[in-house]
Amino acid sequence: LAVDDGLRTGYHFQPPKHWINDPNGVMYYKGVYHLFYQYNPKGAVWGNIVWAHAVSTDLVDWIMLPPAIYPTAPFDVNGCWSGSATVLPDGTPVIMYTGIDGENRQVQNVAYPKDLSDPYLREWVKPDYNPVIAPGPGMNATAFRDPTTAWQGPDGLWRLVIGTKDNHRGLAVLYRSRDFKRWAPAKRALHSGDTGMWECPDFYPVTTSPAVGSGGGGSGNGTKHVLKVSLDLTRFEYYTFGEYDHATDTYVPDAALADGNDGLRYDYGNFYASKTFLDTAKQRRVLWGWANESDSATADIRKGWAGVQAIPRKVWLSSDGKQLVQWPVAEIESLRGAHANVTDTLVAGGSHFEVTGLASAAQADVEASFQVMDLDKAEPFDPAWRGADAQTVCAARGADARGGVGPFGLWALASDEHGERTAVFFRVFKGGDGGKHVVLMCNDPSMSSHADDLYKPTFAGFVDVDIAQTGGKIALRTLIDHSVVESFGAHGKTCILSRVYPTKAVGDKARLYVFNNGESDVKVTHLNAYEMRSAKITSDAVEPTKR
Ligand code: FRU
């Protein structure tokens, strides 16, 4: 069965064709948001990598510009890989990216805008003194990449970190510079872990307030620093946060947090190589991440495209200080159209109902609040699962395995008779640590498509809520976009993005259901499902004023 082109996204960012991966150099500069990204200008598979460029004034509609950074010099002849932008105090933006040089070494280069009066910063100049950072003696020159946004210490020096590895040890190595041109390695790495290569590190301050100060740096007053890395071995990202001492460049993660796959994740699904930026216009930190395809490379070539960016998410520290919280930027709500509404509707154990009234549920934003009526029906948490990751538990108890409390949630991108459906759901167990309930959030795509040749991993994360305290209530928001199901559980505590490829639940054939496969009844206290308009993606024609 062929994958339908009706699976292109309507409001998740993707270029008209070809392969994309990591978001790069994300920034806000003089009223314009810039998104650069890894791009193959020649096809729908990874290769020939350049920095494609798009700009927006609202993070919703995008103007596609010609590639900004592409191989031109010995220091990047074999590719322009990931990197970040830093806005200098005088207002000049600078990009630092990884170039693949003639010997296939990974080196770090800078690029500056050619013309600061061009509002879109279309053209970038690479000074001849590049590379500015080369792998030192004893370093792994083919695993030394993805520089972060730089920050300034109290001594006025710039700092940034670069991802690398030393045998199996992943490292975030620190460099310092006075002028952004000459960089010196610090004696100690900022952090390391026994995890394999660290790609795409990110390092930034957060507080429990979603609104950040315009300085963005800072420490004290409950500020924590987040270190996120991408693990190429498992294709997951994890983060820690803790205390960062600016004077000594020492980072100490909070004791409760683990490095590696047992650590906290931004997203428990298909979300990788992410990067944040400080949005000084709206005083928030915004996270961009890449969602790869999970069909075959052959299918991608046939489609002519591969890869999307997740919806940009606001990110901050939860009020209990135990994890980060994420929420889609409010701007995307401007795409909401007609909506269907459900209130105080009981879903008996073993039943389901369709949310009707949408012209199409293939492109929708669903906000739902559930209430479990009888938490005592929760199954015991199997002690064999202690220490197991959520994905293992969810694989053992998928959407169709009857439970005590749950599985309950949504069938997104469902066909008539729901032969195709992607289940996003919660399941509640009793007997966790301290006798508390354990809440699991899952995305089960095993029934998502009649097509073969698809990779359909079950994704799951635990949700840190005390569901007895909330009176059995738990919230779910799901952004549905043809081949994307991007969910935010418990107001952004647990997030899961999944790529699916229905063959029947396409366009106006796609439906939405609420289901409950548990013994306990569940009440939908309210549910709003909005049709979403498509974002406007335009190419960089002549500017209106010049026509
Ligand atoms: C992550 C990554 C980066 C690298 C880029 C190359 O997806 O492998 O480490 O810079 O992609 O496209």
Tab-separated table of C-alpha atoms in Angstrom, residues 40-494:
chain	number	residue	atom	x	y	z
A	40	ASN	CA	19.383	18.020	1.592
A	41	PRO	CA	18.686	20.236	-1.449
A	42	LYS	CA	18.891	17.196	-3.718
A	43	GLY	CA	16.593	14.570	-2.284
A	44	ALA	CA	14.512	12.963	0.442
A	45	VAL	CA	17.343	11.090	2.155
A	46	TRP	CA	20.110	12.464	4.397
A	47	GLY	CA	23.101	13.926	2.495
A	48	ASN	CA	24.554	17.076	0.855
A	49	ILE	CA	23.793	18.914	4.066
A	50	VAL	CA	23.249	22.693	4.047
A	51	TRP	CA	21.491	25.136	6.359
A	52	ALA	CA	18.094	25.878	4.850
A	53	HIS	CA	16.460	29.043	6.160
A	54	ALA	CA	12.934	30.206	6.933
A	55	VAL	CA	11.628	33.310	8.692
A	56	SER	CA	8.410	34.147	10.489
A	57	THR	CA	6.930	36.921	12.567
A	58	ASP	CA	4.670	34.601	14.569
A	59	LEU	CA	6.176	31.073	14.586
A	60	VAL	CA	3.128	29.950	12.567
A	61	ASP	CA	3.453	31.212	8.966
A	62	TRP	CA	6.841	30.923	7.274
A	63	ILE	CA	8.701	32.480	4.380
A	64	MET	CA	11.160	30.058	2.818
A	65	LEU	CA	14.494	31.603	1.874
A	66	PRO	CA	17.454	30.195	-0.058
A	67	PRO	CA	19.948	28.150	1.980
A	68	ALA	CA	21.956	30.450	4.239
A	69	ILE	CA	25.027	28.310	4.826
A	70	TYR	CA	26.335	25.750	2.348
A	71	PRO	CA	29.755	24.289	1.518
A	72	THR	CA	32.036	26.905	-0.026
A	73	ALA	CA	35.425	26.612	1.666
A	74	PRO	CA	38.006	24.019	2.772
A	75	PHE	CA	36.626	24.218	6.307
A	76	ASP	CA	33.139	23.030	5.263
A	77	VAL	CA	33.501	21.361	1.840
A	78	ASN	CA	31.943	18.128	3.042
A	79	GLY	CA	28.925	19.559	4.802
A	80	CYS	CA	27.497	22.280	7.020
A	81	TRP	CA	26.216	20.470	10.074
A	82	SER	CA	24.353	21.622	13.148
A	83	GLY	CA	25.024	24.697	15.236
A	84	SER	CA	23.537	27.684	16.999
A	85	ALA	CA	23.116	31.424	16.850
A	86	THR	CA	24.168	33.940	19.481
A	87	VAL	CA	23.017	37.548	19.463
A	88	LEU	CA	25.994	39.637	20.627
A	89	PRO	CA	25.450	42.556	23.027
A	90	ASP	CA	25.856	45.057	20.177
A	91	GLY	CA	22.932	43.328	18.447
A	92	THR	CA	24.908	41.431	15.831
A	93	PRO	CA	23.879	37.820	15.400
A	94	VAL	CA	26.620	35.269	14.860
A	95	ILE	CA	26.241	31.657	13.826
A	96	MET	CA	28.630	28.925	14.909
A	97	TYR	CA	28.223	25.640	13.043
A	98	THR	CA	30.098	22.410	12.453
A	99	GLY	CA	31.857	22.192	9.103
A	100	ILE	CA	33.074	18.911	7.690
A	101	ASP	CA	36.476	19.737	6.254
A	102	GLY	CA	38.497	18.176	3.440
A	103	GLU	CA	39.857	15.488	5.753
A	104	ASN	CA	36.360	14.775	7.083
A	105	ARG	CA	37.249	16.360	10.399
A	106	GLN	CA	34.518	18.151	12.316
A	107	VAL	CA	35.525	21.766	12.932
A	108	GLN	CA	33.572	24.776	14.218
A	109	ASN	CA	33.111	27.815	11.997
A	110	VAL	CA	31.521	31.221	12.451
A	111	ALA	CA	29.366	33.127	9.997
A	112	TYR	CA	28.082	36.720	10.168
A	113	PRO	CA	25.197	38.389	8.328
A	114	LYS	CA	26.361	40.058	5.126
A	115	ASP	CA	23.862	42.891	5.402
A	116	LEU	CA	22.353	43.787	8.773
A	117	SER	CA	19.819	46.023	7.047
A	118	ASP	CA	18.238	43.009	5.322
A	119	PRO	CA	15.367	42.190	7.696
A	120	TYR	CA	15.581	38.509	6.739
A	121	LEU	CA	19.366	38.177	7.025
A	122	ARG	CA	19.421	36.124	3.828
A	123	GLU	CA	23.143	36.085	3.205
A	124	TRP	CA	25.870	34.981	5.586
A	125	VAL	CA	29.614	35.517	5.316
A	126	LYS	CA	32.211	33.072	6.589
A	127	PRO	CA	35.455	34.807	7.550
A	128	ASP	CA	38.718	33.396	6.164
A	129	TYR	CA	40.025	32.776	9.669
A	130	ASN	CA	37.700	29.775	10.010
A	131	PRO	CA	37.742	27.216	11.494
A	132	VAL	CA	37.714	28.894	14.883
A	133	ILE	CA	37.694	25.616	16.823
A	134	ALA	CA	39.403	22.462	15.577
A	135	PRO	CA	39.560	19.143	17.432
A	136	GLY	CA	42.629	19.184	19.665
A	137	PRO	CA	45.212	16.414	19.866
A	138	GLY	CA	43.732	13.214	21.262
A	139	MET	CA	40.182	14.295	20.442
A	140	ASN	CA	37.812	12.328	18.267
A	141	ALA	CA	37.731	14.430	15.090
A	142	THR	CA	34.743	12.599	13.631
A	143	ALA	CA	32.681	13.111	16.797
A	144	PHE	CA	33.138	16.771	17.675
A	145	ARG	CA	30.142	18.844	16.720
A	146	ASP	CA	26.962	20.882	17.281
A	147	PRO	CA	28.114	23.986	19.217
A	148	THR	CA	25.547	25.610	21.529
A	149	THR	CA	24.497	29.226	21.737
A	150	ALA	CA	27.252	31.043	23.634
A	151	TRP	CA	26.816	32.822	26.974
A	152	GLN	CA	28.953	35.423	28.687
A	153	GLY	CA	30.457	34.845	32.122
A	154	PRO	CA	31.065	37.475	34.823
A	155	ASP	CA	34.639	37.813	33.468
A	156	GLY	CA	33.210	38.912	30.113
A	157	LEU	CA	34.423	35.816	28.291
A	158	TRP	CA	32.109	33.887	25.987
A	159	ARG	CA	31.511	30.234	26.663
A	160	LEU	CA	29.910	27.468	24.640
A	161	VAL	CA	29.834	23.704	24.691
A	162	ILE	CA	30.384	21.170	21.926
A	163	GLY	CA	29.248	17.530	21.873
A	164	THR	CA	31.855	14.796	21.614
A	165	LYS	CA	32.830	11.396	22.976
A	166	ASP	CA	35.850	9.685	24.433
A	167	ASN	CA	35.370	5.996	23.665
A	168	HIS	CA	31.961	5.300	25.199
A	169	ARG	CA	31.868	8.469	27.296
A	170	GLY	CA	29.654	11.297	26.002
A	171	LEU	CA	31.052	14.757	26.764
A	172	ALA	CA	29.961	18.379	26.641
A	173	VAL	CA	33.301	20.145	26.258
A	174	LEU	CA	33.604	23.818	27.123
A	175	TYR	CA	35.431	26.536	25.183
A	176	ARG	CA	36.036	30.189	26.066
A	177	SER	CA	36.685	33.271	23.967
A	178	ARG	CA	37.029	37.008	24.347
A	179	ASP	CA	36.213	37.898	20.745
A	180	PHE	CA	34.296	34.914	19.304
A	181	LYS	CA	37.323	34.330	17.096
A	182	ARG	CA	40.022	32.765	19.251
A	183	TRP	CA	38.668	29.974	21.420
A	184	ALA	CA	40.483	28.060	24.149
A	185	PRO	CA	39.365	24.709	25.568
A	186	ALA	CA	38.590	24.586	29.294
A	187	LYS	CA	40.529	22.024	31.317
A	188	ARG	CA	37.385	20.202	32.411
A	189	ALA	CA	34.333	19.238	30.389
A	190	LEU	CA	31.112	20.867	31.608
A	191	HIS	CA	29.634	17.389	32.064
A	192	SER	CA	29.942	13.821	30.776
A	193	GLY	CA	28.112	10.499	30.969
A	194	ASP	CA	28.635	6.839	30.194
A	195	THR	CA	26.208	6.926	27.285
A	196	GLY	CA	28.039	7.102	23.955
A	197	MET	CA	28.242	10.243	21.810
A	198	TRP	CA	26.493	13.437	22.908
A	199	GLU	CA	25.026	15.205	19.909
A	200	CYS	CA	23.333	18.586	19.916
A	201	PRO	CA	23.954	19.719	23.503
A	202	ASP	CA	21.931	22.655	24.821
A	203	PHE	CA	22.608	24.574	28.049
A	204	TYR	CA	20.370	27.312	29.459
A	205	PRO	CA	18.816	28.750	32.623
A	206	VAL	CA	15.222	28.113	33.727
A	207	THR	CA	13.018	29.059	36.651
A	208	THR	CA	9.561	27.945	37.726
A	209	SER	CA	8.149	30.986	35.975
A	210	PRO	CA	7.264	30.451	32.305
A	211	ALA	CA	8.212	34.102	31.758
A	212	VAL	CA	11.968	34.627	31.713
A	213	GLY	CA	13.909	37.824	32.313
A	214	SER	CA	15.346	39.390	29.195
A	215	GLY	CA	18.889	38.770	30.358
A	216	GLY	CA	18.354	35.049	30.254
A	217	GLY	CA	21.682	34.314	31.938
A	218	GLY	CA	21.802	34.678	35.649
A	219	SER	CA	21.907	32.327	38.582
A	220	GLY	CA	20.473	32.354	42.095
A	221	ASN	CA	16.803	33.101	42.859
A	222	GLY	CA	15.817	29.519	42.140
A	223	THR	CA	17.443	29.524	38.719
A	224	LYS	CA	18.520	26.106	37.520
A	225	HIS	CA	20.602	25.350	34.468
A	226	VAL	CA	19.426	22.674	32.048
A	227	LEU	CA	21.839	20.482	30.110
A	228	LYS	CA	20.209	18.521	27.297
A	229	VAL	CA	21.966	16.076	24.996
A	230	SER	CA	20.907	13.818	22.123
A	231	LEU	CA	22.064	10.197	22.269
A	232	ASP	CA	22.842	8.917	18.814
A	233	LEU	CA	22.836	5.309	20.082
A	234	THR	CA	19.175	5.330	21.128
A	235	ARG	CA	17.900	8.369	19.199
A	236	PHE	CA	16.485	9.833	22.400
A	237	GLU	CA	17.290	13.057	24.182
A	238	TYR	CA	17.573	13.442	27.906
A	239	TYR	CA	18.203	16.345	30.213
A	240	THR	CA	19.399	17.091	33.688
A	241	PHE	CA	19.283	20.395	35.533
A	242	GLY	CA	21.128	21.704	38.522
A	243	GLU	CA	23.522	24.331	39.802
A	244	TYR	CA	25.916	26.100	37.495
A	245	ASP	CA	28.727	28.154	39.033
A	246	HIS	CA	29.609	30.863	36.534
A	247	ALA	CA	32.926	31.645	38.168
A	248	THR	CA	34.323	28.127	37.945
A	249	ASP	CA	32.191	26.791	35.092
A	250	THR	CA	31.085	23.903	37.264
A	251	TYR	CA	27.774	22.224	36.555
A	252	VAL	CA	26.319	19.900	39.191
A	253	PRO	CA	23.021	18.217	38.252
A	254	ASP	CA	20.428	17.811	41.001
A	255	ALA	CA	21.016	14.535	42.829
A	256	ALA	CA	17.652	13.011	41.915
A	257	LEU	CA	18.379	13.230	38.182
A	258	ALA	CA	20.014	10.515	36.100
A	259	ASP	CA	22.223	10.747	33.033
A	260	GLY	CA	21.412	8.608	30.028
A	261	ASN	CA	18.317	6.689	29.102
A	262	ASP	CA	17.043	6.597	32.687
A	263	GLY	CA	17.035	10.369	32.704
A	264	LEU	CA	14.157	12.759	32.036
A	265	ARG	CA	13.224	13.393	28.432
A	266	TYR	CA	11.679	16.358	26.690
A	267	ASP	CA	9.654	13.904	24.689
A	268	TYR	CA	9.207	10.150	24.974
A	269	GLY	CA	8.538	9.755	21.260
A	270	ASN	CA	10.050	10.786	17.953
A	271	PHE	CA	11.800	14.058	18.834
A	272	TYR	CA	15.518	14.644	18.382
A	273	ALA	CA	18.378	17.102	17.955
A	274	SER	CA	16.357	19.847	19.612
A	275	LYS	CA	17.458	23.337	20.499
A	276	THR	CA	16.045	26.241	22.505
A	277	PHE	CA	16.327	29.992	22.132
A	278	LEU	CA	15.461	32.928	24.323
A	279	ASP	CA	12.524	34.780	22.781
A	280	THR	CA	13.103	38.323	23.991
A	281	ALA	CA	9.879	39.514	22.332
A	282	LYS	CA	7.691	37.320	24.516
A	283	GLN	CA	10.042	36.682	27.459
A	284	ARG	CA	9.972	32.924	27.089
A	285	ARG	CA	12.282	30.061	26.227
A	286	VAL	CA	11.194	28.225	23.090
A	287	LEU	CA	12.166	24.676	22.128
A	288	TRP	CA	12.391	23.360	18.563
A	289	GLY	CA	12.873	19.645	17.812
A	290	TRP	CA	13.032	17.443	14.735
A	291	ALA	CA	10.598	14.555	14.131
A	292	ASN	CA	11.989	12.045	11.667
A	293	GLU	CA	9.852	9.835	9.454
A	294	SER	CA	9.165	6.285	10.574
A	295	ASP	CA	8.271	4.886	7.165
A	296	SER	CA	10.965	3.404	4.906
A	297	ALA	CA	13.602	5.344	2.960
A	298	THR	CA	11.964	3.986	-0.208
A	299	ALA	CA	8.664	5.515	0.883
A	300	ASP	CA	10.412	8.829	1.595
A	301	ILE	CA	11.913	8.886	-1.892
A	302	ARG	CA	8.489	8.139	-3.350
A	303	LYS	CA	6.903	10.900	-1.239
A	304	GLY	CA	9.739	13.261	-2.125
A	305	TRP	CA	10.030	14.564	1.428
A	306	ALA	CA	11.153	13.458	4.864
A	307	GLY	CA	11.182	15.078	8.295
A	308	VAL	CA	9.159	17.778	10.048
A	309	GLN	CA	9.770	20.120	12.951
A	310	ALA	CA	7.662	19.651	16.074
A	311	ILE	CA	5.479	22.573	17.124
A	312	PRO	CA	7.690	25.099	18.927
A	313	ARG	CA	7.159	24.661	22.662
A	314	LYS	CA	7.524	27.024	25.564
A	315	VAL	CA	9.675	25.368	28.243
A	316	TRP	CA	10.105	26.095	31.955
A	317	LEU	CA	10.676	24.387	35.312
A	318	SER	CA	7.647	22.758	36.998
A	319	SER	CA	6.493	24.437	40.212
A	320	ASP	CA	7.747	21.498	42.305
A	321	GLY	CA	11.173	21.866	40.666
A	322	LYS	CA	11.254	18.194	39.678
A	323	GLN	CA	11.103	18.392	35.891
A	324	LEU	CA	10.617	20.675	32.905
A	325	VAL	CA	7.188	21.487	31.524
A	326	GLN	CA	6.438	22.226	27.867
A	327	TRP	CA	3.489	23.756	26.074
A	328	PRO	CA	2.867	24.603	22.405
A	329	VAL	CA	3.439	28.313	21.798
A	330	ALA	CA	0.111	30.170	22.098
A	331	GLU	CA	0.427	31.533	18.539
A	332	ILE	CA	-0.670	28.242	16.991
A	333	GLU	CA	-4.100	28.749	18.559
A	334	SER	CA	-4.631	31.432	15.881
A	335	LEU	CA	-5.096	28.544	13.424
A	336	ARG	CA	-8.044	27.143	15.337
A	337	GLY	CA	-11.319	27.051	13.404
A	338	ALA	CA	-14.638	25.321	14.032
A	339	HIS	CA	-14.711	23.136	17.071
A	340	ALA	CA	-16.589	20.240	18.579
A	341	ASN	CA	-17.296	20.245	22.287
A	342	VAL	CA	-18.038	17.450	24.745
A	343	THR	CA	-18.875	18.051	28.413
A	344	ASP	CA	-19.468	15.778	31.375
A	345	THR	CA	-19.841	12.642	29.320
A	346	LEU	CA	-19.352	9.278	30.933
A	347	VAL	CA	-17.351	6.694	28.978
A	348	ALA	CA	-18.233	3.354	30.488
A	349	GLY	CA	-15.515	0.742	30.827
A	350	GLY	CA	-15.072	-1.039	27.491
A	351	SER	CA	-16.821	1.632	25.401
A	352	HIS	CA	-15.914	4.416	22.992
A	353	PHE	CA	-17.627	7.250	21.146
A	354	GLU	CA	-16.841	9.415	18.163
A	355	VAL	CA	-16.250	13.149	18.542
A	356	THR	CA	-18.405	14.365	15.679
A	357	GLY	CA	-18.881	17.751	14.117
A	358	LEU	CA	-15.457	18.330	12.598
A	359	ALA	CA	-15.188	18.530	8.808
A	360	SER	CA	-11.891	16.676	9.194
A	361	ALA	CA	-10.056	15.382	12.208
A	362	ALA	CA	-6.810	15.013	10.234
A	363	GLN	CA	-5.690	18.513	11.212
A	364	ALA	CA	-6.882	19.271	14.712
A	365	ASP	CA	-5.976	20.535	18.168
A	366	VAL	CA	-7.698	18.534	20.911
A	367	GLU	CA	-7.841	19.589	24.559
A	368	ALA	CA	-9.414	17.036	26.864
A	369	SER	CA	-9.896	16.621	30.612
A	370	PHE	CA	-10.654	13.178	31.953
A	371	GLN	CA	-11.769	12.064	35.367
A	372	VAL	CA	-11.360	8.498	36.584
A	373	MET	CA	-14.489	7.521	38.495
A	374	ASP	CA	-13.057	4.650	40.536
A	375	LEU	CA	-9.331	4.696	41.232
A	376	ASP	CA	-9.683	1.581	43.392
A	377	LYS	CA	-10.022	-0.416	40.195
A	378	ALA	CA	-6.377	0.279	39.337
A	379	GLU	CA	-4.310	-2.845	38.653
A	380	PRO	CA	-1.315	-3.454	40.882
A	381	PHE	CA	1.957	-2.223	39.455
A	382	ASP	CA	3.913	-5.387	38.694
A	383	PRO	CA	7.045	-5.299	40.880
A	384	ALA	CA	8.907	-6.757	37.897
A	385	TRP	CA	8.415	-3.349	36.242
A	386	ARG	CA	10.236	-1.452	39.010
A	387	GLY	CA	13.043	0.366	37.328
A	388	ALA	CA	11.768	-0.603	33.885
A	389	ASP	CA	11.169	2.241	31.505
A	390	ALA	CA	7.635	3.256	30.633
A	391	GLN	CA	8.032	2.021	27.085
A	392	THR	CA	8.542	-1.552	28.310
A	393	VAL	CA	5.419	-1.346	30.467
A	394	CYS	CA	3.372	0.137	27.658
A	395	ALA	CA	4.584	-2.459	25.171
A	396	ALA	CA	3.333	-5.104	27.627
A	397	ARG	CA	-0.010	-3.280	28.125
A	398	GLY	CA	-0.956	-1.633	24.832
A	399	ALA	CA	-4.156	0.242	23.994
A	400	ASP	CA	-6.123	-2.957	23.441
A	401	ALA	CA	-5.092	-4.733	26.646
A	402	ARG	CA	-8.015	-4.352	29.044
A	403	GLY	CA	-7.080	-2.749	32.336
A	404	GLY	CA	-8.510	-1.634	35.657
A	405	VAL	CA	-8.093	2.117	35.290
A	406	GLY	CA	-7.443	2.751	31.614
A	407	PRO	CA	-6.280	2.500	29.015
A	408	PHE	CA	-8.438	5.572	28.295
A	409	GLY	CA	-7.831	8.441	25.936
A	410	LEU	CA	-8.082	9.268	22.232
A	411	TRP	CA	-8.034	7.365	19.014
A	412	ALA	CA	-6.580	9.945	16.652
A	413	LEU	CA	-6.411	9.592	12.869
A	414	ALA	CA	-9.034	6.859	13.017
A	415	SER	CA	-10.766	5.447	9.936
A	416	ASP	CA	-14.459	4.489	9.655
A	417	GLU	CA	-14.988	1.615	12.021
A	418	HIS	CA	-11.596	2.644	13.457
A	419	GLY	CA	-9.708	-0.144	11.698
A	420	GLU	CA	-6.892	2.388	11.620
A	421	ARG	CA	-6.306	4.394	14.772
A	422	THR	CA	-3.457	5.836	16.800
A	423	ALA	CA	-4.152	5.474	20.493
A	424	VAL	CA	-2.967	8.147	22.936
A	425	PHE	CA	-3.893	7.142	26.434
A	426	PHE	CA	-3.323	6.898	30.151
A	427	ARG	CA	-3.227	3.798	32.318
A	428	VAL	CA	-3.164	3.941	36.105
A	429	PHE	CA	-1.631	1.364	38.426
A	430	LYS	CA	-1.608	1.219	42.209
A	431	GLY	CA	1.258	0.330	44.478
A	432	GLY	CA	4.011	2.562	43.228
A	433	ASP	CA	6.572	4.191	45.484
A	434	GLY	CA	4.998	5.194	48.796
A	435	GLY	CA	1.750	3.460	47.805
A	436	LYS	CA	0.971	6.188	45.272
A	437	HIS	CA	-0.660	5.502	41.956
A	438	VAL	CA	1.593	5.168	38.939
A	439	VAL	CA	0.329	7.012	35.862
A	440	LEU	CA	1.554	5.901	32.464
A	441	MET	CA	1.028	7.857	29.245
A	442	CYS	CA	1.364	5.965	25.975
A	443	ASN	CA	1.203	6.347	22.239
A	444	ASP	CA	0.327	3.027	20.638
A	445	PRO	CA	0.528	3.141	16.831
A	446	SER	CA	0.222	-0.611	16.282
A	447	MET	CA	-3.182	-0.122	14.593
A	448	SER	CA	-2.288	3.204	12.952
A	449	SER	CA	-1.990	1.967	9.387
A	450	HIS	CA	-2.835	-0.863	7.038
A	451	ALA	CA	0.469	-0.209	5.257
A	452	ASP	CA	3.343	-2.604	5.786
A	453	ASP	CA	7.027	-1.481	5.789
A	454	LEU	CA	6.391	0.905	8.686
A	455	TYR	CA	8.289	1.227	11.924
A	456	LYS	CA	5.600	1.410	14.621
A	457	PRO	CA	7.257	1.751	18.000
A	458	THR	CA	5.128	2.159	21.100
A	459	PHE	CA	6.217	5.256	23.002
A	460	ALA	CA	5.532	5.959	26.651
A	461	GLY	CA	6.483	8.019	29.664
A	462	PHE	CA	5.421	8.083	33.293
A	463	VAL	CA	3.454	11.138	34.381
A	464	ASP	CA	4.475	12.715	37.661
A	465	VAL	CA	1.016	13.472	39.068
A	466	ASP	CA	-0.628	12.244	42.228
A	467	ILE	CA	-3.901	11.300	40.608
A	468	ALA	CA	-5.635	10.599	43.926
A	469	GLN	CA	-4.896	14.215	44.908
A	470	THR	CA	-6.423	15.552	41.676
A	471	GLY	CA	-9.611	13.564	42.328
A	472	GLY	CA	-8.836	11.242	39.427
A	473	LYS	CA	-8.468	14.106	36.963
A	474	ILE	CA	-5.871	14.254	34.222
A	475	ALA	CA	-5.563	16.427	31.111
A	476	LEU	CA	-4.418	15.626	27.606
A	477	ARG	CA	-3.728	17.872	24.643
A	478	THR	CA	-3.058	16.312	21.253
A	479	LEU	CA	-2.011	18.106	18.072
A	480	ILE	CA	-3.056	15.994	15.098
A	481	ASP	CA	-1.541	16.834	11.724
A	482	HIS	CA	-2.006	14.100	9.077
A	483	SER	CA	1.094	12.081	9.957
A	484	VAL	CA	1.926	13.716	13.286
A	485	VAL	CA	0.306	12.959	16.646
A	486	GLU	CA	1.970	15.240	19.203
A	487	SER	CA	0.629	14.920	22.747
A	488	PHE	CA	1.070	16.805	26.011
A	489	GLY	CA	-0.039	14.988	29.145
A	490	ALA	CA	-0.861	16.622	32.492
A	491	HIS	CA	-0.424	20.173	31.158
A	492	GLY	CA	2.946	19.464	29.541
A	493	LYS	CA	4.634	17.218	32.085
A	494	THR	CA	4.925	14.247	29.724
